[in-house]
Amino acid sequence: AHEVALAPRCRIDLMCGGVGIEIKRGKPVRGRLLEQLTRYARCEQVEALILVAERSVDLPRSICGKPLRIICLNRLWGIAL
């Protein structure tokens, strides 16, 4: 599902079962992104999170006890940005 409302003023890009997927272009601001992912992780319907980002960002492997996996396109495919 696309643009799923998890709570008031809390909308994630995609949900696939219990996995929430957030997509970011450019290099995300770590603090803001961590706050956003924490809001998502606190929602009962989210069992795990995947972040797909154009550029790498350092984040923990889990948030609120829920696994977080990061897919950085510039690392995987050598995209020159």
PDB file of C-alpha atoms in Angstrom:
ATOM      1  CA  ALA A   1       0.000   0.000   0.000  1.00  0.00           C
ATOM      2  CA  HIS A   2       1.215   3.523  -0.841  1.00  0.00           C
ATOM      3  CA  GLU A   3       1.163   6.538   1.538  1.00  0.00           C
ATOM      4  CA  VAL A   4      -0.245   4.662   4.534  1.00  0.00           C
ATOM      5  CA  ALA A   5      -1.514   6.701   7.488  1.00  0.00           C
ATOM      6  CA  LEU A   6      -0.152   5.053  10.641  1.00  0.00           C
ATOM      7  CA  ALA A   7      -1.375   7.714  13.069  1.00  0.00           C
ATOM      8  CA  PRO A   8      -2.469  11.346  12.882  1.00  0.00           C
ATOM      9  CA  ARG A   9       0.247  13.298  10.995  1.00  0.00           C
ATOM     10  CA  CYS A  10       2.232  10.077  10.552  1.00  0.00           C
ATOM     11  CA  ARG A  11       2.245   8.706   6.992  1.00  0.00           C
ATOM     12  CA  ILE A  12       4.811   6.196   5.673  1.00  0.00           C
ATOM     13  CA  ASP A  13       5.661   5.876   1.967  1.00  0.00           C
ATOM     14  CA  LEU A  14       4.848   2.158   1.604  1.00  0.00           C
ATOM     15  CA  MET A  15       3.616  -0.784   3.679  1.00  0.00           C
ATOM     16  CA  CYS A  16       4.091  -4.404   2.669  1.00  0.00           C
ATOM     17  CA  GLY A  17       2.430  -6.547   5.319  1.00  0.00           C
ATOM     18  CA  GLY A  18       4.005  -5.418   8.593  1.00  0.00           C
ATOM     19  CA  VAL A  19       7.071  -3.917   6.904  1.00  0.00           C
ATOM     20  CA  GLY A  20       7.162  -0.139   6.537  1.00  0.00           C
ATOM     21  CA  ILE A  21       9.268   1.273   3.712  1.00  0.00           C
ATOM     22  CA  GLU A  22      10.482   4.868   3.678  1.00  0.00           C
ATOM     23  CA  ILE A  23      12.184   6.335   0.589  1.00  0.00           C
ATOM     24  CA  LYS A  24      14.524   9.340   0.724  1.00  0.00           C
ATOM     25  CA  ARG A  25      16.220  11.255  -2.080  1.00  0.00           C
ATOM     26  CA  GLY A  26      19.561  12.949  -1.567  1.00  0.00           C
ATOM     27  CA  LYS A  27      21.385  12.697   1.746  1.00  0.00           C
ATOM     28  CA  PRO A  28      18.828  12.663   4.581  1.00  0.00           C
ATOM     29  CA  VAL A  29      19.398  14.717   7.730  1.00  0.00           C
ATOM     30  CA  ARG A  30      20.136  12.009  10.295  1.00  0.00           C
ATOM     31  CA  GLY A  31      18.372  13.582  13.306  1.00  0.00           C
ATOM     32  CA  ARG A  32      15.132  14.338  11.481  1.00  0.00           C
ATOM     33  CA  LEU A  33      15.132  10.952   9.788  1.00  0.00           C
ATOM     34  CA  LEU A  34      15.690   9.136  13.090  1.00  0.00           C
ATOM     35  CA  GLU A  35      12.757  11.024  14.649  1.00  0.00           C
ATOM     36  CA  GLN A  36      10.542  10.142  11.689  1.00  0.00           C
ATOM     37  CA  LEU A  37      11.481   6.448  11.737  1.00  0.00           C
ATOM     38  CA  THR A  38      10.967   6.342  15.524  1.00  0.00           C
ATOM     39  CA  ARG A  39       7.391   7.629  15.074  1.00  0.00           C
ATOM     40  CA  TYR A  40       6.781   4.850  12.565  1.00  0.00           C
ATOM     41  CA  ALA A  41       8.380   2.184  14.781  1.00  0.00           C
ATOM     42  CA  ARG A  42       6.098   3.137  17.676  1.00  0.00           C
ATOM     43  CA  CYS A  43       3.039   2.228  15.596  1.00  0.00           C
ATOM     44  CA  GLU A  44       1.614  -1.211  16.342  1.00  0.00           C
ATOM     45  CA  GLN A  45       1.097  -2.213  12.686  1.00  0.00           C
ATOM     46  CA  VAL A  46       4.808  -1.716  11.882  1.00  0.00           C
ATOM     47  CA  GLU A  47       6.863  -4.845  12.617  1.00  0.00           C
ATOM     48  CA  ALA A  48      10.042  -3.793  10.769  1.00  0.00           C
ATOM     49  CA  LEU A  49      11.352  -0.868   8.715  1.00  0.00           C
ATOM     50  CA  ILE A  50      13.294  -0.541   5.481  1.00  0.00           C
ATOM     51  CA  LEU A  51      14.888   2.735   4.461  1.00  0.00           C
ATOM     52  CA  VAL A  52      15.738   3.173   0.782  1.00  0.00           C
ATOM     53  CA  ALA A  53      18.031   6.182   0.425  1.00  0.00           C
ATOM     54  CA  GLU A  54      19.864   7.671  -2.511  1.00  0.00           C
ATOM     55  CA  ARG A  55      22.887   8.431  -0.286  1.00  0.00           C
ATOM     56  CA  SER A  56      24.179   6.646   2.786  1.00  0.00           C
ATOM     57  CA  VAL A  57      23.178   7.580   6.312  1.00  0.00           C
ATOM     58  CA  ASP A  58      24.329   6.029   9.611  1.00  0.00           C
ATOM     59  CA  LEU A  59      21.396   4.674  11.644  1.00  0.00           C
ATOM     60  CA  PRO A  60      20.959   1.945  14.285  1.00  0.00           C
ATOM     61  CA  ARG A  61      20.037  -1.630  13.272  1.00  0.00           C
ATOM     62  CA  SER A  62      16.794  -1.385  15.269  1.00  0.00           C
ATOM     63  CA  ILE A  63      14.437   1.304  16.520  1.00  0.00           C
ATOM     64  CA  CYS A  64      12.070   0.716  19.450  1.00  0.00           C
ATOM     65  CA  GLY A  65      12.981  -2.974  19.260  1.00  0.00           C
ATOM     66  CA  LYS A  66      11.964  -3.251  15.597  1.00  0.00           C
ATOM     67  CA  PRO A  67      14.556  -4.127  12.944  1.00  0.00           C
ATOM     68  CA  LEU A  68      15.695  -1.427  10.538  1.00  0.00           C
ATOM     69  CA  ARG A  69      17.454  -2.282   7.282  1.00  0.00           C
ATOM     70  CA  ILE A  70      18.986   0.372   5.057  1.00  0.00           C
ATOM     71  CA  ILE A  71      19.412   0.175   1.299  1.00  0.00           C
ATOM     72  CA  CYS A  72      21.751   2.918   0.048  1.00  0.00           C
ATOM     73  CA  LEU A  73      21.729   3.145  -3.718  1.00  0.00           C
ATOM     74  CA  ASN A  74      25.084   4.928  -4.039  1.00  0.00           C
ATOM     75  CA  ARG A  75      26.795   2.097  -2.115  1.00  0.00           C
ATOM     76  CA  LEU A  76      25.105  -0.745  -3.967  1.00  0.00           C
ATOM     77  CA  TRP A  77      25.375   0.479  -7.518  1.00  0.00           C
ATOM     78  CA  GLY A  78      28.196   2.988  -7.362  1.00  0.00           C
ATOM     79  CA  ILE A  79      25.977   5.879  -8.382  1.00  0.00           C
ATOM     80  CA  ALA A  80      28.088   9.026  -8.767  1.00  0.00           C
ATOM     81  CA  LEU A  81      26.219  11.856  -7.102  1.00  0.00           C
TER      82      LEU A  81
END
